[in-house]
Short mmCIF file of C-alpha atoms in Angstrom, two decimals:
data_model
loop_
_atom_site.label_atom_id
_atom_site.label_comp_id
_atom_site.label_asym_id
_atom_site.label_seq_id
_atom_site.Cartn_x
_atom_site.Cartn_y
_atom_site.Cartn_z
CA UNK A 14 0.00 0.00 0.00
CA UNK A 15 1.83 3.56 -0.96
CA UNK A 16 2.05 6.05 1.30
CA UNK A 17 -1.74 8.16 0.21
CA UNK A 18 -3.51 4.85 0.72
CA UNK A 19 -2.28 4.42 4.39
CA UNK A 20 -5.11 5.56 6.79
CA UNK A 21 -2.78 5.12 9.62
CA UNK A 22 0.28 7.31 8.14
CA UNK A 23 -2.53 10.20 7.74
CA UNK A 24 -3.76 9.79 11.16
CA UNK A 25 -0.08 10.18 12.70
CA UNK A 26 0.15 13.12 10.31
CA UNK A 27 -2.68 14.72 11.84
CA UNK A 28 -1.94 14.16 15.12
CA UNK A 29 1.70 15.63 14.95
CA UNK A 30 0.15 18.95 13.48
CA UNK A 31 -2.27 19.41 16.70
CA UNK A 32 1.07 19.76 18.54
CA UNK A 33 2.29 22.81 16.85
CA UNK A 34 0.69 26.31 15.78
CA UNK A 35 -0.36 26.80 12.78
CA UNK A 36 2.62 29.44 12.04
CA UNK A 37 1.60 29.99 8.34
CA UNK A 38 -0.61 29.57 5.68
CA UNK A 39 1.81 27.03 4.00
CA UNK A 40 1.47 24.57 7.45
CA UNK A 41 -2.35 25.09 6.97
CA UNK A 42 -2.65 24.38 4.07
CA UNK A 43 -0.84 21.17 3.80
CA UNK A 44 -3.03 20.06 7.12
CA UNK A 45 -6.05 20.80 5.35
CA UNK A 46 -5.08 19.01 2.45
CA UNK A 47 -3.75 15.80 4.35
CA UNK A 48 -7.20 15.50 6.40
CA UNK A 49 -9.25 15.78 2.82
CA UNK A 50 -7.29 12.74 1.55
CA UNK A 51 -7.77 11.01 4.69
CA UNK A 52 -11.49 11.50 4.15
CA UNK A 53 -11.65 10.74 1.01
CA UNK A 54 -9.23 7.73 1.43
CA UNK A 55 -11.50 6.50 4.42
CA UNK A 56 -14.91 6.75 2.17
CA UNK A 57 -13.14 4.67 -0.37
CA UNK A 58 -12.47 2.20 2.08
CA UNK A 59 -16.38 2.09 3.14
CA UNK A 60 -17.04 2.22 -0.47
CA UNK A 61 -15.64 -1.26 -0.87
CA UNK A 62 -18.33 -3.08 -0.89
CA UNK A 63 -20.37 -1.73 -3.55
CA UNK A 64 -16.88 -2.44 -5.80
CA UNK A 65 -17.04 -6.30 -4.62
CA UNK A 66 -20.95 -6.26 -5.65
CA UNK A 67 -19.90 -5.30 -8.99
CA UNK A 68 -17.02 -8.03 -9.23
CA UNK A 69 -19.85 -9.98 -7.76
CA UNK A 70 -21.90 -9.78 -10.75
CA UNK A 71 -19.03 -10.21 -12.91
CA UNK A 72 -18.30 -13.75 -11.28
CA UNK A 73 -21.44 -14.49 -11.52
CA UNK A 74 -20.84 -14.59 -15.23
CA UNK A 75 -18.19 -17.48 -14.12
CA UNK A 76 -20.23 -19.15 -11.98
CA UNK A 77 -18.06 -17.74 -8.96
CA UNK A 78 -21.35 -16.90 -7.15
CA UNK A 79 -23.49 -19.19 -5.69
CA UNK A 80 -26.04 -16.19 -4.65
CA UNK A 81 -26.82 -15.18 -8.14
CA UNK A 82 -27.57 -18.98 -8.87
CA UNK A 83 -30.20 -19.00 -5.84
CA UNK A 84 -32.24 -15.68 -6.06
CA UNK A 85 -33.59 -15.88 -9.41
CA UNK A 86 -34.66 -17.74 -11.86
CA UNK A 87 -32.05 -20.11 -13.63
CA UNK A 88 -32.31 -21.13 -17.15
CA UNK A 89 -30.18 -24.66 -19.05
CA UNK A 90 -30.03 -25.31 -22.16
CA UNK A 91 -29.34 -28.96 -23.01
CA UNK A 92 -28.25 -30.26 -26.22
CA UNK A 93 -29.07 -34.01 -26.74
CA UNK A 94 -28.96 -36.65 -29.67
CA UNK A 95 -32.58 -37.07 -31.20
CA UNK A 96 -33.88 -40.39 -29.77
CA UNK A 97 -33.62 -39.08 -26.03
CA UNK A 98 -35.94 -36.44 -26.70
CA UNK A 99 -39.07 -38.62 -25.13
CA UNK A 100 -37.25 -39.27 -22.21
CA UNK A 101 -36.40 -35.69 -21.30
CA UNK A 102 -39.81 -34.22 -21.98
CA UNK A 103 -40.31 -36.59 -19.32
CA UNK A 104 -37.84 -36.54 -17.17
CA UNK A 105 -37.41 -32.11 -16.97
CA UNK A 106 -40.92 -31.82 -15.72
CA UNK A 107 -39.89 -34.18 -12.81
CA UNK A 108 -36.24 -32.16 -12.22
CA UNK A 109 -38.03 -28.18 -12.12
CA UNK A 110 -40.70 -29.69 -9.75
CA UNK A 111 -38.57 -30.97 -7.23
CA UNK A 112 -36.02 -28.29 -7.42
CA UNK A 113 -38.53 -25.61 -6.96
CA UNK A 114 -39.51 -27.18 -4.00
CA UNK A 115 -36.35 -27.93 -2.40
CA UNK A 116 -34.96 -24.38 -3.30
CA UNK A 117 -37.71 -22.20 -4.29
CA UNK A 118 -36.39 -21.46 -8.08
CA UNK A 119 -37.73 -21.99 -10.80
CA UNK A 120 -35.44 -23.68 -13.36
CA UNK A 121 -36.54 -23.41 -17.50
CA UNK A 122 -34.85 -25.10 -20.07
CA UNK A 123 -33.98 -24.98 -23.39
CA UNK A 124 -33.55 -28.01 -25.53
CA UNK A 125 -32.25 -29.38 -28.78
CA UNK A 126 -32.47 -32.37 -30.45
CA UNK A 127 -30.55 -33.78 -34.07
CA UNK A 128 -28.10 -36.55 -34.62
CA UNK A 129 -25.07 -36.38 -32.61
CA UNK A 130 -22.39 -35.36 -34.53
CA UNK A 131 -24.15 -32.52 -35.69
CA UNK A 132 -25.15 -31.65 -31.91
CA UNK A 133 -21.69 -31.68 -30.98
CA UNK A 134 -20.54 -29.44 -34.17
CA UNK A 135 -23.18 -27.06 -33.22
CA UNK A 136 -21.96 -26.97 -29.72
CA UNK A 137 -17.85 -26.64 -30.54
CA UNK A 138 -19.19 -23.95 -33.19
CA UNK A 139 -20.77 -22.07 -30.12
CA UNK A 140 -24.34 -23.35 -29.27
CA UNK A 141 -23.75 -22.36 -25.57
CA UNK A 142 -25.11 -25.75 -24.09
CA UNK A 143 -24.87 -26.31 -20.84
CA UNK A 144 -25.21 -29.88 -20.77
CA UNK A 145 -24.54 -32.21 -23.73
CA UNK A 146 -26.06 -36.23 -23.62
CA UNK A 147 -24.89 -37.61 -26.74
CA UNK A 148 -24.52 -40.72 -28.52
CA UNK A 149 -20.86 -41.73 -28.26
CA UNK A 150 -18.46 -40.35 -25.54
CA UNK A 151 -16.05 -39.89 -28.80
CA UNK A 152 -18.34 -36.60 -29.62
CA UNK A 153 -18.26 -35.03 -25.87
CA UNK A 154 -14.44 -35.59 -25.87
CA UNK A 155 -14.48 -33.69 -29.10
CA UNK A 156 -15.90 -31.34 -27.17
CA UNK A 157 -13.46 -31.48 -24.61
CA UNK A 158 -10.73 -31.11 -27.00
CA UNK A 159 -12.38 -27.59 -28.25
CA UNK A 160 -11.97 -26.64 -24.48
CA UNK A 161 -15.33 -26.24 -23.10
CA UNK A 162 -15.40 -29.53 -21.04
CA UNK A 163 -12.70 -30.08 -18.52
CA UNK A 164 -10.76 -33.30 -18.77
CA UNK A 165 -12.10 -36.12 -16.70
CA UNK A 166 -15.56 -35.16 -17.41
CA UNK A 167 -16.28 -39.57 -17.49
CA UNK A 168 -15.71 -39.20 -13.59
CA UNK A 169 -18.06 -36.32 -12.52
CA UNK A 170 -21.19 -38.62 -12.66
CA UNK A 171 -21.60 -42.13 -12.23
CA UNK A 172 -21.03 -45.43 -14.05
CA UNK A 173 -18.17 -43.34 -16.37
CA UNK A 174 -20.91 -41.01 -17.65
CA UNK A 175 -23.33 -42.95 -19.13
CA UNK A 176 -26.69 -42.47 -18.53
CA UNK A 177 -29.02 -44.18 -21.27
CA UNK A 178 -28.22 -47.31 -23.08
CA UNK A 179 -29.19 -49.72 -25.43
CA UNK A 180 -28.52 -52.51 -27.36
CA UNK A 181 -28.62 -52.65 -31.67
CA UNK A 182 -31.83 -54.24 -33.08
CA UNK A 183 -32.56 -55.81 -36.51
CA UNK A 184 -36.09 -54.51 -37.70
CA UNK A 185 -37.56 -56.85 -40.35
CA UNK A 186 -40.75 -56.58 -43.08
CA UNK A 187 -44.00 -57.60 -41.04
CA UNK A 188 -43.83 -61.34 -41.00
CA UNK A 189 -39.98 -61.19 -41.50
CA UNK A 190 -40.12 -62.57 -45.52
CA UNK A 191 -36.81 -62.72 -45.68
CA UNK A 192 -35.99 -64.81 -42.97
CA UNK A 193 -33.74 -62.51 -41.27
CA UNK A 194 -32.40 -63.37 -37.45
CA UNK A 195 -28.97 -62.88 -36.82
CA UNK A 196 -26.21 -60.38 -37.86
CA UNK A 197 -24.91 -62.87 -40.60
CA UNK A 198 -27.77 -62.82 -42.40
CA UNK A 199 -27.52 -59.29 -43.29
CA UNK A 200 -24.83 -60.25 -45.38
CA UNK A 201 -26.81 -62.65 -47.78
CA UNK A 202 -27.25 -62.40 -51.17
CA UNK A 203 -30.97 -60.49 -52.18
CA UNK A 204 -30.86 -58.60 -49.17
CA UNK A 205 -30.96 -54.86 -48.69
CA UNK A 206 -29.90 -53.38 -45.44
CA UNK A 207 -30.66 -50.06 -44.12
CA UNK A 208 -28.27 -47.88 -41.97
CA UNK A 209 -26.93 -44.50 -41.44
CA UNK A 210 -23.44 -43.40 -42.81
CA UNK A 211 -20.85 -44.35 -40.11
CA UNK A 212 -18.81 -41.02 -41.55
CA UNK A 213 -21.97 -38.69 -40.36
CA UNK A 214 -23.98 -40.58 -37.33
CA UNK A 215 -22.73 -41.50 -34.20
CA UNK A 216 -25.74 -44.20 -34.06
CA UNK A 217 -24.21 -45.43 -37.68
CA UNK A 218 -20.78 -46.21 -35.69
CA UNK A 219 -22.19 -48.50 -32.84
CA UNK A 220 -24.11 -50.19 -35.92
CA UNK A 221 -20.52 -50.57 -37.67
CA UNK A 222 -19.10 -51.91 -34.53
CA UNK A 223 -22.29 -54.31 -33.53
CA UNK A 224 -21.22 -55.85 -36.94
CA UNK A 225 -18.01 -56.06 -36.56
CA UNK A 226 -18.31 -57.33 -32.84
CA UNK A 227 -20.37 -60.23 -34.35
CA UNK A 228 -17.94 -61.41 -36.25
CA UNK A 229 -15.40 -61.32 -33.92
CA UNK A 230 -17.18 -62.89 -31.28
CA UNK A 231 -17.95 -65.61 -33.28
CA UNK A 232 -14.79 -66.23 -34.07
CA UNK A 233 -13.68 -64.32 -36.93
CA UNK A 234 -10.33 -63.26 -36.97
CA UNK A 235 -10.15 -59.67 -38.60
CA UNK A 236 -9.36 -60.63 -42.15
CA UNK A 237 -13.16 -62.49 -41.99
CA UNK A 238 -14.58 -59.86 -39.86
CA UNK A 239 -13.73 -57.50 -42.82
CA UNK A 240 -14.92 -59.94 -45.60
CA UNK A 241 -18.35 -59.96 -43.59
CA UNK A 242 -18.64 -56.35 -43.52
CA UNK A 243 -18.05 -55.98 -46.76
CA UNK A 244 -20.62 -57.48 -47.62
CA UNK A 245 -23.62 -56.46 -44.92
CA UNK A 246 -22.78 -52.60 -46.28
CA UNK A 247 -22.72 -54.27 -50.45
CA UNK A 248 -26.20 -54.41 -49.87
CA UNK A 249 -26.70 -51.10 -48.12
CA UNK A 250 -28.57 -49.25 -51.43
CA UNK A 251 -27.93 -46.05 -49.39
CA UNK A 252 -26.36 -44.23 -46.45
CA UNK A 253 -28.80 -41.94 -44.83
CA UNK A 254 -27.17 -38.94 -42.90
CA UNK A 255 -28.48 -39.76 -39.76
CA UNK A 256 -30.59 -42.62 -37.83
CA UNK A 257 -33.83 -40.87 -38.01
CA UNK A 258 -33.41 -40.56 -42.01
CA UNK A 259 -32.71 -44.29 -41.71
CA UNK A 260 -35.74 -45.09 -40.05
CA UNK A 261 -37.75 -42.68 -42.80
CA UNK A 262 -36.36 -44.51 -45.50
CA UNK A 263 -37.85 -48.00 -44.06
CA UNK A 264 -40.67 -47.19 -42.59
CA UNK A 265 -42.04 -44.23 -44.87
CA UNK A 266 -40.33 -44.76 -48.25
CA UNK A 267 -40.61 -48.75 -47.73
CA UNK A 268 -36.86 -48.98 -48.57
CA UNK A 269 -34.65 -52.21 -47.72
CA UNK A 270 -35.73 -55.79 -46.14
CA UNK A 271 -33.93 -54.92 -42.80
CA UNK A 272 -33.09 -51.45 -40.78
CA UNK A 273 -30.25 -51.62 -38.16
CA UNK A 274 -31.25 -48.95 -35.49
CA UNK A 275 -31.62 -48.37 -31.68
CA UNK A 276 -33.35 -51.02 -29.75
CA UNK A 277 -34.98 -47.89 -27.71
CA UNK A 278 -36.00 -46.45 -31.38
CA UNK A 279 -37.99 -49.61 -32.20
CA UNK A 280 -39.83 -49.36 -28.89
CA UNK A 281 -40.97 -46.27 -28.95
CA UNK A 282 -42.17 -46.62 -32.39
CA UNK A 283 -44.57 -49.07 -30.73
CA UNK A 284 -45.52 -47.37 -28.22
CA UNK A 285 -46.80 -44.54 -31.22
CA UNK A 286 -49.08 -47.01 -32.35
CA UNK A 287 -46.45 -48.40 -35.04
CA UNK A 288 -46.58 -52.70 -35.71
CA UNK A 289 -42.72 -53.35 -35.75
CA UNK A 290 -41.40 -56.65 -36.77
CA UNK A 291 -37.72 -56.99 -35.12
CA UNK A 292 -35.17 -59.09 -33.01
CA UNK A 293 -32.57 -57.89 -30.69
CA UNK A 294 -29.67 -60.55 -31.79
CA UNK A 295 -27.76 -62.58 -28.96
CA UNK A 296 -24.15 -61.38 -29.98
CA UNK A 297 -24.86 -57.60 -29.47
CA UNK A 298 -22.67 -54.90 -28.41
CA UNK A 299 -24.17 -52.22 -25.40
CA UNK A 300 -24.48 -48.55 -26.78
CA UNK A 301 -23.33 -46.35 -24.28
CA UNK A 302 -24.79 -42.61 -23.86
CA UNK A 303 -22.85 -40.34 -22.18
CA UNK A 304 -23.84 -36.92 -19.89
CA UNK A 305 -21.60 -34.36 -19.47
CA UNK A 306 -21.82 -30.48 -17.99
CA UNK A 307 -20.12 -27.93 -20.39
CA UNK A 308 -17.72 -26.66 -17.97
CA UNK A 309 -17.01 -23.12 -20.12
CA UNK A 310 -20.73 -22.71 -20.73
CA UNK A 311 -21.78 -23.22 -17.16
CA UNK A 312 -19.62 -20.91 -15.73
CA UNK A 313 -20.18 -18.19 -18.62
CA UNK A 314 -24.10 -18.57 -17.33
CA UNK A 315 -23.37 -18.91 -13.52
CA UNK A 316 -25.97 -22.21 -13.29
CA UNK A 317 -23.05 -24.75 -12.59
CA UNK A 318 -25.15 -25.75 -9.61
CA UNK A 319 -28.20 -26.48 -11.19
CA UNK A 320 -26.62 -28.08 -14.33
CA UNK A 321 -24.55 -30.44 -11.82
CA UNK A 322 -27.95 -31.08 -10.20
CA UNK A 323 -29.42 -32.10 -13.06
CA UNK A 324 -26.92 -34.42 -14.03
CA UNK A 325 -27.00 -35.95 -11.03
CA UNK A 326 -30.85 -36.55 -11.33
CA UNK A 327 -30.71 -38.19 -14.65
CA UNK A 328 -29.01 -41.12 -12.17
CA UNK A 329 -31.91 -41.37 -10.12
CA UNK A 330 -34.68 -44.26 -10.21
CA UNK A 331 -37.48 -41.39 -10.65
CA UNK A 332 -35.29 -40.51 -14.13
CA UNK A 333 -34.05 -44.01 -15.39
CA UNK A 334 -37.56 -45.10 -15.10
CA UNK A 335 -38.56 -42.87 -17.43
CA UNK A 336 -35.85 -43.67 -19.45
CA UNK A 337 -36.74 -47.40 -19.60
CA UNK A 338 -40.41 -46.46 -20.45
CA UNK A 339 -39.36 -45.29 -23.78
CA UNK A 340 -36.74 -47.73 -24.73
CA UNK A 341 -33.65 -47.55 -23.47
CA UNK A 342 -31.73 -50.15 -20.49
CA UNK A 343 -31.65 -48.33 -17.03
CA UNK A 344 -27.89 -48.00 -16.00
CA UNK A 345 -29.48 -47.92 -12.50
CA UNK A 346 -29.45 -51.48 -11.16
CA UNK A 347 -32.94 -51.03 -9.11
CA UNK A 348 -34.92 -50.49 -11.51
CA UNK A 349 -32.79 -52.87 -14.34
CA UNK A 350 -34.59 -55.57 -11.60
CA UNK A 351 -38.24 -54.67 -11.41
CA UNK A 352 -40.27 -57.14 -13.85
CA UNK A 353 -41.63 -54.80 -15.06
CA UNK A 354 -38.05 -54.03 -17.35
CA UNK A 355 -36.91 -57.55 -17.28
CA UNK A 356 -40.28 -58.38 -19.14
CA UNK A 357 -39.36 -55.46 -21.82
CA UNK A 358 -35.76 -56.32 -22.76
CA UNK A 359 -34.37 -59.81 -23.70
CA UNK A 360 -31.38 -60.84 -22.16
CA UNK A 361 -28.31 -60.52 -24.47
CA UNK A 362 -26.40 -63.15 -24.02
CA UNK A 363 -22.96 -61.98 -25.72
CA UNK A 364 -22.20 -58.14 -24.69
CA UNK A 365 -19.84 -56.14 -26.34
CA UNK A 366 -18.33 -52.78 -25.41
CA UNK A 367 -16.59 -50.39 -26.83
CA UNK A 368 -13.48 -50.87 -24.71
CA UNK A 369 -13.39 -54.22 -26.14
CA UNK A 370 -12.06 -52.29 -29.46
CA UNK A 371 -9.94 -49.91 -27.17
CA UNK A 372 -12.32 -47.43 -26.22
CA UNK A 373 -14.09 -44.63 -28.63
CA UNK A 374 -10.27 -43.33 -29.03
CA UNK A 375 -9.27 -46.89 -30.67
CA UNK A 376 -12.03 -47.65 -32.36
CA UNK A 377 -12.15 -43.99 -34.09
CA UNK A 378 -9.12 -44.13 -35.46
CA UNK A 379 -9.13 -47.92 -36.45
CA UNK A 380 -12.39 -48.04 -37.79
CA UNK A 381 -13.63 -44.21 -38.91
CA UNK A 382 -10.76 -42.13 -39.63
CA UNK A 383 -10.21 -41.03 -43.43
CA UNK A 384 -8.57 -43.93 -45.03
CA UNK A 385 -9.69 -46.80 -41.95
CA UNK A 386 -11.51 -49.32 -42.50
CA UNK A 387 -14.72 -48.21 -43.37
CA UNK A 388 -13.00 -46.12 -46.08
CA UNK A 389 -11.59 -48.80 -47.62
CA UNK A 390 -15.26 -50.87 -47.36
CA UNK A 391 -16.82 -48.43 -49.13
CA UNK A 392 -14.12 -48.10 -51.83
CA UNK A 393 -14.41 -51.27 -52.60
CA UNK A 394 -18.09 -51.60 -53.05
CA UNK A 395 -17.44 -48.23 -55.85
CA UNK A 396 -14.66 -50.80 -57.52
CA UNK A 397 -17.39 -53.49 -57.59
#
């Protein structure tokens, strides 16, 4: 602190001067102005905390204060892949309710649903989520890699992050014509499959990789695995952008004996009223949803609280029930148990993961990545 800003060097000032006389103007005049900057100096220090309001507010923007977060109402935005859309318009209603009573705030949110690699592009191109669920945990570390999720976002919630799952599903022609059951018949001559592009759909990868994993577990080494795929995506007639233009192109334009798609996609197309004809095969491979808080976003908005609370909520039986109702396997073991769920979903008997193909990190760059294997699929099938 320089000299001016010490209260205590003024006051010894002062106090010196009451022991002499004030001989001249000059000695007057330099006590008068000594005892106006002690005033002022003292007002400034009283005047402190309207300056800490205002860095207040600015933390706010940072998250930094917990007050701002309380006394009003708090808005979230959460950007999701399109299938979970059911399941939230269930599951928010739920969340506001119960945080309004527990904290008398009123929590809106603002949603948005599309395939998942075009959620997370919208996202690292500055859609200020605050909470991304997508459909691979290869898109929310893209997201981490733009630096607006902190590294070691898979530990923040439970079970690594993943929230929803499901398994792959083979949807057949009413009556199933064609005779289709397993994953190896997809690759018979006369039959057309249906799938997203692997290149554009995060849903289209864990399709790739239930193929693949069927192979393999079945003993394939990966010469045969790749022979098998060949041919399941020879009789793809076309790769939709996305899962949902998948499903449109079976259901609606009548395209292709079988449609590869979500297990949780097939359901709730049932529940609409739709007559689906499908099997969930016994060699299948789990798709794994992850949940994640956008640490940049949250803090820019000052709702980290209520975003974390949220995530945490999606883990709760109240939320994965709601989650099973429209298709996809609870990751909460509770409710996984009821009869209720064990009557909806056939056990798979054959799981694979992800990390069986060295996590989304491995698998990317084996499988997906210009000039991988997919690439090299599809230039063959040109060549043919």
């Amino acid at each position: 602190m320089s000299f001016w800003q010490s209260p205590q060097r003024l006051l010894q000032l002062i106090n010196r001067g009451r022991n002499f006389r004030f001989n001249s103007l000059k000695t007057f005049v330099s006590l008068f102005l000594i005892g106006t900057v002690f005033s002022l100096t003292l007002a400034a220090c009283s005047g402190g905390g309207a300056n800490n309001s205002t860095s207040g507010d600015a933390g706010a923007d940072k998250g930094a204060s917990p007050v701002a977060a309380k006394t009003g109402d708090v808005q979230l935005t959460l950007v999701s892949f399109a299938v979970t859309k059911a399941a939230h318009e269930a599951i928010i209603p739920k969340f506001t309710e119960q945080w309004q009573k527990e904290h008398s705030q009123k929590v809106t949110f603002k949603t948005s649903y599309g395939g998942s690699g075009s959620q997370t592009r919208a996202v690292i191109d500055g859609l200020e989520a605050d909470i991304v669920h997508l459909a691979l945990a290869l898109d929310t570390t893209r997201i981490e890699k733009a630096g607006l999720i902190q590294p070691g976002w898979e530990k923040e919630a439970p079970n690594d992050g993943i929230v929803s799952k499901s398994v792959a599903a083979l949807v057949t022609r009413e009556g199933n014509p064609k005779g289709i059951k397993t994953w190896s018949d997809l690759g018979k001559d006369g039959i057309k499959v249906i799938t997203a592009d692997p290149k554009t759909s995060g849903v289209a990868r864990w399709n790739f990789l239930a193929l693949w994993n069927s192979a393999i577990k079945s003993g394939a080494d990966e010469a045969k695995a790749t022979e098998f795929v060949t041919k399941v995506y020879n009789n793809v007639p076309l790769l939709t952008k996305d899962a949902r233009e998948a499903t449109d192109a079976f259901f609606k334009q009548n395209q292709g004996d079988a449609l590869i798609n979500y297990e949780n996609e097939i359901i709730l197309a049932e529940q609409k009223g739709e007559k689906v004809s499908y099997v969930i095969p016994d060699v299948n491979i789990s798709i794994d949803n992850p949940i994640a808080v956008v640490d940049k976003n949250v803090d820019k908005h000052g709702n980290r609280e209520v975003a974390e609370a949220f995530v945490k909520f999606l883990y709760t039986p109240a939320a994965q029930q709601e989650f099973a109702k429209v298709g996809f396997r609870p990751v909460d073991e509770t409710v996984a148990q009821t009869k209720e769920v064990k009557d909806k979903y056939p056990v798979v008997k054959t799981l694979g993961t992800v990390q069986d193909f060295g996590g989304w990190n491995g698998a990317q760059k084996k499988f997906f990545e210009d000039g991988a294997i997919f690439d090299k699929i599809q230039a063959a099938k040109k060549r043919a």
